[in-house]
Coordinates of C-alpha atoms in Angstrom, one line a residue:
X1 CA -38.1 -226.2 -124.1
X2 CA -36.3 -223.5 -126.2
X3 CA -35.6 -220.3 -124.3
X4 CA -36.9 -217.1 -125.8
X5 CA -34.5 -214.3 -126.6
X6 CA -34.4 -211.2 -124.3
X7 CA -36.4 -208.2 -125.5
X8 CA -33.3 -206.2 -126.3
X9 CA -32.0 -208.9 -128.6
X10 CA -35.3 -209.3 -130.4
X11 CA -35.5 -205.5 -131.0
X12 CA -31.9 -205.5 -132.4
X13 CA -32.7 -208.4 -134.7
X14 CA -35.9 -206.7 -135.9
X15 CA -34.2 -203.4 -136.6
X16 CA -31.3 -205.2 -138.3
X17 CA -33.8 -206.9 -140.6
X18 CA -35.5 -203.6 -141.3
X19 CA -32.1 -202.0 -142.2
X20 CA -31.1 -204.8 -144.5
X21 CA -34.4 -204.6 -146.3
X22 CA -33.9 -200.8 -146.5
X23 CA -37.2 -200.0 -144.9
X24 CA -37.7 -196.4 -144.0
X25 CA -37.6 -195.3 -140.3
X26 CA -40.9 -193.5 -140.1
X27 CA -44.1 -193.4 -138.1
X28 CA -45.2 -196.8 -139.4
X29 CA -42.2 -198.5 -138.0
X30 CA -42.5 -196.5 -134.8
X31 CA -46.1 -197.7 -134.3
X32 CA -45.0 -201.3 -134.7
X33 CA -42.4 -201.0 -132.0
X34 CA -43.0 -201.6 -128.3
X35 CA -44.3 -198.4 -126.5
X36 CA -41.0 -196.9 -125.5
X37 CA -38.3 -199.5 -124.9
X38 CA -35.4 -197.2 -125.7
X39 CA -32.7 -196.9 -123.1
X40 CA -29.1 -195.6 -123.5
X41 CA -27.8 -199.2 -123.4
X42 CA -30.3 -200.5 -126.1
X43 CA -29.6 -197.6 -128.5
X44 CA -25.8 -198.1 -128.0
X45 CA -26.2 -201.9 -128.6
X46 CA -28.1 -201.2 -131.8
X47 CA -25.4 -198.9 -133.1
X48 CA -22.6 -201.3 -132.2
X49 CA -24.3 -204.2 -134.0
X50 CA -24.5 -202.3 -137.3
X51 CA -20.8 -203.1 -138.3
X52 CA -21.5 -206.8 -137.9
X53 CA -24.3 -206.6 -140.6
X54 CA -22.9 -204.0 -143.0
X55 CA -19.2 -203.5 -142.6
X56 CA -17.9 -207.1 -142.6
X57 CA -17.7 -209.3 -145.7
X58 CA -17.4 -213.1 -145.7
X59 CA -13.6 -212.7 -145.9
X60 CA -13.6 -211.2 -142.5
X61 CA -15.1 -214.2 -140.7
X62 CA -12.7 -215.4 -138.1
X63 CA -10.6 -212.2 -138.2
X64 CA -9.3 -211.0 -134.9
X65 CA -11.4 -208.2 -133.4
X66 CA -10.4 -204.7 -132.2
X67 CA -6.8 -203.6 -131.6
X68 CA -5.4 -207.2 -131.7
X69 CA -5.6 -207.6 -135.4
X70 CA -2.4 -206.7 -137.3
X71 CA -2.1 -202.9 -137.7
X72 CA -1.5 -201.5 -141.2
X73 CA 2.0 -200.4 -142.0
X74 CA 1.0 -197.3 -143.9
X75 CA -1.8 -194.7 -144.1
X76 CA -4.9 -195.9 -146.0
X77 CA -5.8 -194.2 -149.2
X78 CA -9.5 -194.5 -150.0
X79 CA -9.1 -193.2 -153.5
X80 CA -6.5 -195.8 -154.3
X81 CA -8.7 -198.5 -152.7
X82 CA -11.6 -197.5 -154.9
X83 CA -9.4 -197.6 -158.0
X84 CA -8.2 -201.1 -157.1
X85 CA -11.8 -202.3 -156.6
X86 CA -12.9 -200.8 -160.0
X87 CA -10.0 -202.7 -161.7
X88 CA -10.9 -205.8 -159.7
X89 CA -7.5 -205.9 -158.0
X90 CA -7.3 -207.4 -154.5
X91 CA -7.5 -204.8 -151.8
X92 CA -5.3 -205.6 -148.7
X93 CA -5.5 -204.3 -145.2
X94 CA -8.7 -203.2 -143.3
X95 CA -10.3 -202.2 -146.5
X96 CA -10.4 -205.8 -147.7
X97 CA -13.2 -206.6 -145.2
X98 CA -15.7 -204.1 -146.5
X99 CA -18.2 -203.8 -149.4
X100 CA -18.5 -200.0 -150.1
X101 CA -22.2 -200.3 -151.1
X102 CA -23.2 -202.2 -148.0
X103 CA -21.2 -199.8 -145.8
X104 CA -22.9 -196.8 -147.4
X105 CA -26.3 -198.4 -146.8
X106 CA -25.4 -199.2 -143.2
X107 CA -24.3 -195.6 -142.5
X108 CA -27.5 -194.3 -144.1
X109 CA -29.7 -196.5 -141.9
X110 CA -27.7 -195.8 -138.8
X111 CA -28.1 -192.1 -139.3
X112 CA -31.9 -192.5 -139.9
X113 CA -32.2 -194.7 -136.7
X114 CA -30.2 -192.2 -134.6
X115 CA -32.6 -189.3 -135.4
X116 CA -35.6 -191.6 -135.5
X117 CA -35.5 -192.6 -131.9
X118 CA -35.1 -188.9 -131.0
X119 CA -38.0 -187.7 -133.1
X120 CA -40.6 -190.4 -132.6
X121 CA -39.8 -191.4 -129.0
X122 CA -38.3 -188.3 -127.5
X123 CA -35.0 -190.1 -126.7
X124 CA -32.3 -187.8 -125.5
X125 CA -28.9 -188.8 -126.8
X126 CA -25.9 -188.6 -124.4
X127 CA -22.1 -188.9 -124.7
X128 CA -22.1 -192.7 -125.2
X129 CA -24.6 -192.9 -128.0
X130 CA -23.0 -189.9 -129.8
X131 CA -19.6 -191.5 -129.5
X132 CA -20.9 -194.8 -130.9
X133 CA -22.4 -193.0 -133.9
X134 CA -19.2 -191.1 -134.5
X135 CA -17.2 -194.4 -134.4
X136 CA -19.7 -195.8 -137.0
X137 CA -18.8 -192.9 -139.4
X138 CA -15.1 -193.7 -138.9
X139 CA -15.5 -197.4 -139.5
X140 CA -17.7 -196.7 -142.6
X141 CA -15.0 -194.4 -144.0
X142 CA -17.4 -191.4 -144.3
X143 CA -15.3 -188.5 -143.0
X144 CA -17.4 -185.7 -144.5
X145 CA -20.4 -187.1 -142.6
X146 CA -18.2 -187.5 -139.5
X147 CA -17.2 -183.8 -139.4
X148 CA -20.8 -182.7 -140.0
X149 CA -22.2 -185.0 -137.3
X150 CA -19.6 -183.8 -134.7
X151 CA -20.4 -180.2 -135.7
X152 CA -24.1 -180.7 -135.1
X153 CA -24.0 -182.7 -131.8
X154 CA -21.2 -180.5 -130.3
X155 CA -23.9 -177.8 -129.7
X156 CA -26.1 -180.2 -127.7
X157 CA -26.1 -180.7 -124.0
X158 CA -27.4 -183.6 -121.8
X159 CA -27.9 -182.8 -118.1
X160 CA -25.9 -179.5 -118.5
X161 CA -22.9 -181.3 -120.0
X162 CA -21.8 -181.4 -123.6
X163 CA -22.4 -184.7 -125.4
X164 CA -19.0 -184.4 -127.1
X165 CA -16.3 -184.7 -124.5
X166 CA -12.5 -185.3 -124.5
X167 CA -13.0 -189.1 -123.7
X168 CA -15.4 -189.5 -126.7
X169 CA -13.0 -187.8 -129.0
X170 CA -10.2 -189.9 -127.7
X171 CA -12.2 -193.1 -128.4
X172 CA -12.9 -191.8 -131.9
X173 CA -9.1 -191.2 -132.5
X174 CA -8.4 -194.8 -131.3
X175 CA -11.0 -196.1 -133.8
X176 CA -9.5 -194.1 -136.6
X177 CA -6.0 -195.3 -135.8
X178 CA -7.2 -199.0 -135.8
X179 CA -8.7 -198.5 -139.2
X180 CA -5.5 -197.1 -140.6
X181 CA -6.7 -193.4 -140.9
X182 CA -3.9 -191.8 -138.9
X183 CA -4.1 -188.5 -140.8
X184 CA -7.8 -188.2 -140.0
X185 CA -7.1 -189.2 -136.4
X186 CA -4.5 -186.3 -136.2
X187 CA -7.0 -183.9 -137.8
X188 CA -9.6 -185.0 -135.1
X189 CA -6.9 -184.3 -132.4
X190 CA -6.3 -180.8 -133.7
X191 CA -10.1 -180.1 -134.0
X192 CA -10.8 -180.8 -130.3
X193 CA -10.8 -177.1 -129.5
X194 CA -13.5 -176.7 -132.2
X195 CA -15.7 -179.0 -130.2
X196 CA -14.9 -177.3 -126.9
X197 CA -12.6 -180.1 -125.7
X198 CA -9.1 -180.0 -124.2
X199 CA -6.7 -182.9 -124.9
X200 CA -5.4 -184.8 -121.9
X201 CA -2.7 -187.3 -121.4
X202 CA -4.9 -190.1 -122.7
X203 CA -5.7 -188.2 -125.9
X204 CA -1.9 -187.6 -126.5
X205 CA -1.1 -191.3 -125.8
X206 CA -3.8 -192.4 -128.2
X207 CA -2.6 -190.2 -131.1
X208 CA 1.1 -191.0 -130.4
X209 CA 0.2 -194.7 -130.6
X210 CA -1.6 -194.2 -133.9
X211 CA 1.3 -192.3 -135.4
X212 CA 3.8 -195.0 -134.3
X213 CA 1.7 -197.7 -135.8
X214 CA 2.4 -196.3 -139.3
X215 CA 6.0 -195.3 -138.5
X216 CA 5.5 -191.6 -138.2
X217 CA 7.9 -191.3 -135.3
X218 CA 8.9 -187.7 -136.2
X219 CA 5.4 -186.4 -135.5
X220 CA 5.1 -188.7 -132.4
X221 CA 8.3 -187.2 -131.0
X222 CA 7.1 -183.7 -131.7
X223 CA 4.0 -184.4 -129.6
X224 CA 6.1 -185.9 -126.8
X225 CA 8.3 -182.8 -126.8
X226 CA 5.2 -180.7 -126.7
X227 CA 4.1 -182.5 -123.5
X228 CA 7.5 -181.8 -121.9
X229 CA 7.1 -178.0 -122.4
X230 CA 7.3 -176.0 -119.1
X231 CA 3.9 -175.4 -117.6
X232 CA 2.2 -178.0 -119.9
X233 CA -1.0 -179.1 -118.2
X234 CA -0.7 -182.9 -119.0
X235 CA 2.9 -184.2 -118.9
X236 CA 3.7 -187.6 -120.3
X237 CA 3.4 -190.7 -118.1
X238 CA 5.1 -194.2 -118.2
X239 CA 2.6 -195.4 -120.7
X240 CA 3.7 -192.7 -123.2
X241 CA 7.3 -193.9 -123.1
X242 CA 6.2 -197.6 -123.3
X243 CA 4.3 -196.8 -126.5
X244 CA 7.3 -195.3 -128.2
X245 CA 9.7 -198.0 -126.9
X246 CA 7.4 -200.8 -128.1
X247 CA 6.9 -199.2 -131.5
X248 CA 10.6 -198.5 -132.1
X249 CA 11.4 -202.2 -131.4
X250 CA 8.5 -203.6 -133.5
X251 CA 8.7 -201.2 -136.4
X252 CA 12.5 -201.6 -136.7
X253 CA 12.2 -205.4 -137.0
X254 CA 9.4 -205.1 -139.6
X255 CA 11.6 -203.1 -142.0
X256 CA 14.1 -206.0 -142.5
X257 CA 16.9 -203.5 -142.9
X258 CA 19.9 -204.0 -140.6
X259 CA 20.7 -200.3 -140.5
X260 CA 17.1 -199.4 -139.7
X261 CA 16.9 -202.1 -137.0
X262 CA 20.1 -200.8 -135.4
X263 CA 18.8 -197.2 -135.5
X264 CA 15.4 -198.1 -134.1
X265 CA 16.9 -200.2 -131.3
X266 CA 19.2 -197.3 -130.4
X267 CA 16.2 -195.0 -130.2
X268 CA 14.3 -197.5 -128.0
X269 CA 17.2 -197.7 -125.6
X270 CA 17.5 -193.9 -125.6
X271 CA 13.8 -193.5 -124.8
X272 CA 14.3 -196.0 -121.9
X273 CA 17.2 -194.0 -120.5
X274 CA 15.2 -190.8 -120.8
X275 CA 12.3 -192.4 -119.1
X276 CA 14.5 -193.3 -116.1
X277 CA 16.1 -189.9 -116.1
X278 CA 12.7 -188.2 -115.8
X279 CA 11.8 -190.3 -112.8
X280 CA 9.3 -192.8 -114.3
X281 CA 9.4 -196.4 -113.1
X282 CA 9.3 -198.8 -116.0
X283 CA 6.8 -201.7 -115.5
X284 CA 6.9 -205.3 -116.8
X285 CA 5.4 -204.3 -120.1
X286 CA 8.1 -201.8 -120.8
X287 CA 10.9 -204.3 -120.0
X288 CA 9.2 -207.0 -122.1
X289 CA 9.0 -204.8 -125.2
X290 CA 12.7 -203.9 -124.9
X291 CA 13.9 -207.4 -124.0
X292 CA 11.9 -208.9 -126.9
X293 CA 13.4 -206.4 -129.3
X294 CA 16.9 -207.1 -128.1
X295 CA 16.5 -210.9 -128.3
X296 CA 15.1 -210.7 -131.8
X297 CA 18.0 -208.5 -133.0
X298 CA 20.7 -210.7 -131.4
X299 CA 21.5 -208.3 -128.5
X300 CA 21.4 -210.9 -125.8
X301 CA 23.9 -209.1 -123.6
X302 CA 21.7 -206.0 -123.4
X303 CA 18.6 -208.3 -122.8
X304 CA 20.3 -210.0 -119.9
X305 CA 21.3 -206.6 -118.5
X306 CA 17.6 -205.5 -118.6
X307 CA 16.6 -208.8 -117.0
X308 CA 18.9 -208.2 -114.1
X309 CA 17.8 -204.6 -113.8
X310 CA 14.2 -205.9 -113.5
X311 CA 15.2 -207.8 -110.4
X312 CA 17.0 -204.9 -108.9
X313 CA 14.0 -202.7 -109.3
X314 CA 11.7 -205.4 -107.9
X315 CA 9.8 -205.6 -111.1
X316 CA 8.6 -209.2 -111.3
X317 CA 9.1 -210.8 -114.8
X318 CA 6.3 -212.8 -116.3
X319 CA 5.8 -215.5 -118.9
X320 CA 6.3 -213.1 -121.8
X321 CA 9.8 -212.1 -120.4
X322 CA 11.0 -215.7 -120.2
X323 CA 9.5 -216.7 -123.6
X324 CA 11.6 -214.0 -125.3
X325 CA 14.8 -215.7 -124.0
X326 CA 13.5 -219.2 -124.7
X327 CA 12.9 -218.2 -128.4
X328 CA 16.3 -216.6 -128.7
X329 CA 18.2 -219.6 -127.2
X330 CA 16.1 -222.0 -129.4
X331 CA 17.0 -220.1 -132.6
X332 CA 20.7 -220.0 -131.7
X333 CA 20.7 -223.8 -130.7
X334 CA 21.7 -223.0 -127.1
X335 CA 18.9 -225.3 -126.0
X336 CA 20.2 -226.0 -122.5
X337 CA 20.0 -222.3 -121.7
X338 CA 16.5 -222.2 -123.1
X339 CA 15.3 -225.1 -120.9
X340 CA 17.1 -223.6 -118.0
X341 CA 15.1 -220.3 -118.4
X342 CA 11.9 -222.3 -118.6
X343 CA 12.8 -224.2 -115.4
X344 CA 13.8 -220.9 -113.7
X345 CA 10.3 -219.5 -114.5
X346 CA 8.6 -222.5 -112.9
X347 CA 10.9 -222.4 -109.8
X348 CA 10.6 -218.7 -109.2
X349 CA 6.8 -218.9 -109.6
X350 CA 6.9 -216.2 -112.4
X351 CA 4.6 -218.2 -114.7
X352 CA 3.6 -221.5 -116.2
X353 CA 5.1 -222.7 -119.5
X354 CA 2.5 -222.8 -122.3
X355 CA 2.5 -223.9 -125.9
X356 CA 4.6 -220.9 -127.0
X357 CA 7.3 -221.9 -124.5
X358 CA 7.5 -225.6 -125.4
X359 CA 7.2 -225.2 -129.2
X360 CA 10.5 -223.4 -130.0
X361 CA 12.4 -225.8 -127.8
X362 CA 10.8 -228.9 -129.4
X363 CA 11.6 -227.6 -132.9
X364 CA 15.2 -226.8 -132.0
X365 CA 15.7 -230.3 -130.5
X366 CA 14.3 -231.9 -133.6
X367 CA 16.6 -229.8 -135.8
X368 CA 19.6 -230.9 -133.8
X369 CA 18.5 -234.5 -134.0
X370 CA 17.9 -234.8 -130.2
X371 CA 14.7 -236.7 -130.8
X372 CA 14.4 -238.4 -127.5
X373 CA 14.6 -235.1 -125.6
X374 CA 12.0 -233.6 -128.0
X375 CA 9.7 -236.6 -127.3
X376 CA 10.1 -236.1 -123.5
X377 CA 9.2 -232.4 -123.9
X378 CA 6.1 -233.3 -125.9
X379 CA 5.0 -235.8 -123.3
X380 CA 5.6 -233.2 -120.5
X381 CA 3.6 -230.7 -122.5
X382 CA 0.6 -233.1 -122.9
X383 CA 0.7 -234.1 -119.3
X384 CA 0.5 -230.4 -118.4
X385 CA -2.8 -230.2 -120.3
X386 CA -1.4 -228.5 -123.4
X387 CA -2.0 -229.5 -127.0
X388 CA 0.8 -229.1 -129.5
X389 CA 0.2 -227.6 -133.0
X390 CA -0.5 -230.0 -135.8
X391 CA 2.8 -229.1 -137.4
X392 CA 4.7 -229.7 -134.2
X393 CA 3.1 -233.1 -133.7
X394 CA 3.8 -234.2 -137.2
X395 CA 7.4 -233.0 -137.0
X396 CA 8.1 -235.0 -133.8
X397 CA 6.4 -238.1 -135.2
X398 CA 8.4 -237.9 -138.5
X399 CA 11.6 -237.5 -136.5
X400 CA 10.8 -240.5 -134.3
X401 CA 9.9 -242.6 -137.3
X402 CA 13.1 -241.7 -139.1
X403 CA 15.1 -242.7 -136.1
X404 CA 13.1 -246.0 -135.8
X405 CA 11.8 -245.2 -132.3
X406 CA 8.2 -244.2 -133.1
X407 CA 7.0 -246.9 -130.7
X408 CA 8.5 -245.1 -127.7
X409 CA 5.7 -242.6 -127.8
X410 CA 2.9 -243.9 -125.7
X411 CA -0.4 -244.6 -127.5
X412 CA -2.3 -242.8 -124.8
X413 CA -0.3 -239.6 -125.5
X414 CA -0.9 -240.1 -129.3
X415 CA -4.7 -240.3 -128.6
X416 CA -4.7 -237.2 -126.4
X417 CA -2.8 -235.2 -129.0
X418 CA -5.0 -236.3 -131.9
X419 CA -8.2 -235.6 -130.0
X420 CA -6.9 -232.2 -128.9
X421 CA -5.8 -231.2 -132.4
X422 CA -9.1 -232.4 -133.9
X423 CA -11.1 -230.5 -131.3
X424 CA -9.1 -227.3 -132.1
X425 CA -9.7 -227.8 -135.8
X426 CA -13.4 -228.2 -135.3
X427 CA -13.7 -225.1 -133.1
X428 CA -11.8 -223.1 -135.8
X429 CA -14.1 -224.4 -138.5
X430 CA -17.1 -223.2 -136.6
X431 CA -15.7 -219.7 -136.6
X432 CA -14.1 -219.7 -140.1
X433 CA -15.8 -222.1 -142.5
X434 CA -13.7 -223.2 -145.4
X435 CA -15.5 -223.9 -148.6
X436 CA -13.0 -226.2 -150.2
X437 CA -10.4 -228.0 -148.1
X438 CA -8.2 -231.0 -148.9
X439 CA -7.5 -233.6 -146.4
X440 CA -5.0 -232.2 -143.9
X441 CA -1.7 -233.7 -142.9
X442 CA -3.2 -234.6 -139.6
X443 CA -5.8 -236.8 -141.1
X444 CA -3.1 -238.4 -143.3
X445 CA -1.0 -239.4 -140.3
X446 CA -4.0 -240.8 -138.5

């Protein structure tokens, strides 16, 4: 027997269908709705479901959600994006996942719904629903509507408390930063007083993070210096310094310029020393950012110093820390040291090797023609319940075949790897269907 959907899910589906059909939100639609089902959670769920129906195109299927997708390297320009669409030129970045007409319709219906539940059902909007509506305006790239909406709701109160608070503005700035609108996020930060809000350390950290993502370190440092002023109400914390250290390391490596890399790494180390001087205790994330940056820029001596400093400060390293060293030693063909770091991680109980630990070691062993050791690591990886990537599996198999020792790899291990890779491909295909795909290398080697 098929289970029926919960009432909230059915209401969301019905409203989404009405929005897609562009039906008006009026008394007729209100009379066809259940007496008064509206709660803060349901209204918030409806508003959060709108981007899924209107802001995402088929190209966005399978894209990583939220802050984990790759951040843009420059400020978005809506006028330039509209010109590229008019000339039928491919738009890259977050704007590639949006159809402007559908987004405009989605914002229009979301605004109608927001005031419809208030007019016909007497629903009283609170901080959460107003915040979700403001985030919709930012995701739909309607900044004129965003400023007007904030101006209207900033006068409201719910339970004696304003519905526009510092936390809701901070969430809005984070949303703008993720979409690549850092100038608009900075404008929102400076408009907080207009909405009777005072920025706190979380608001400063959010805007500093957004500025660093597009490489505007000058403005980020200005805000940090502002937080250091005598008598400032919200001084920086360890997370503020971690944001800057991580961004200096990452942005420097993305430039590809040796001089820029050297400069950014120097700035990251200077921020680390300033952090210690001001009495902040760096955590494992701070150390990992700096160690990873040092390893990727061939500063292994400095990375090992930081690793020893972690132990002295009783900051326990984790799997990410060891993986940075393993990748460095694999690239420099110092494979014994890489394997030694992996064994040390297991022995000290600081983590369990995963696919990102084994893969660089296996590739380095194959490149140096140490095929038997690469085979042993693959077997160890499979016995630990891990599945290698299709490319890694084919690389090892081709190396074993060229050496004439392909038969040394047990058939049971072959079967487990094939089944694991095939299962992974099927799960990806469910999320991101491919309309035309030739037979992959994996199916060829079967």
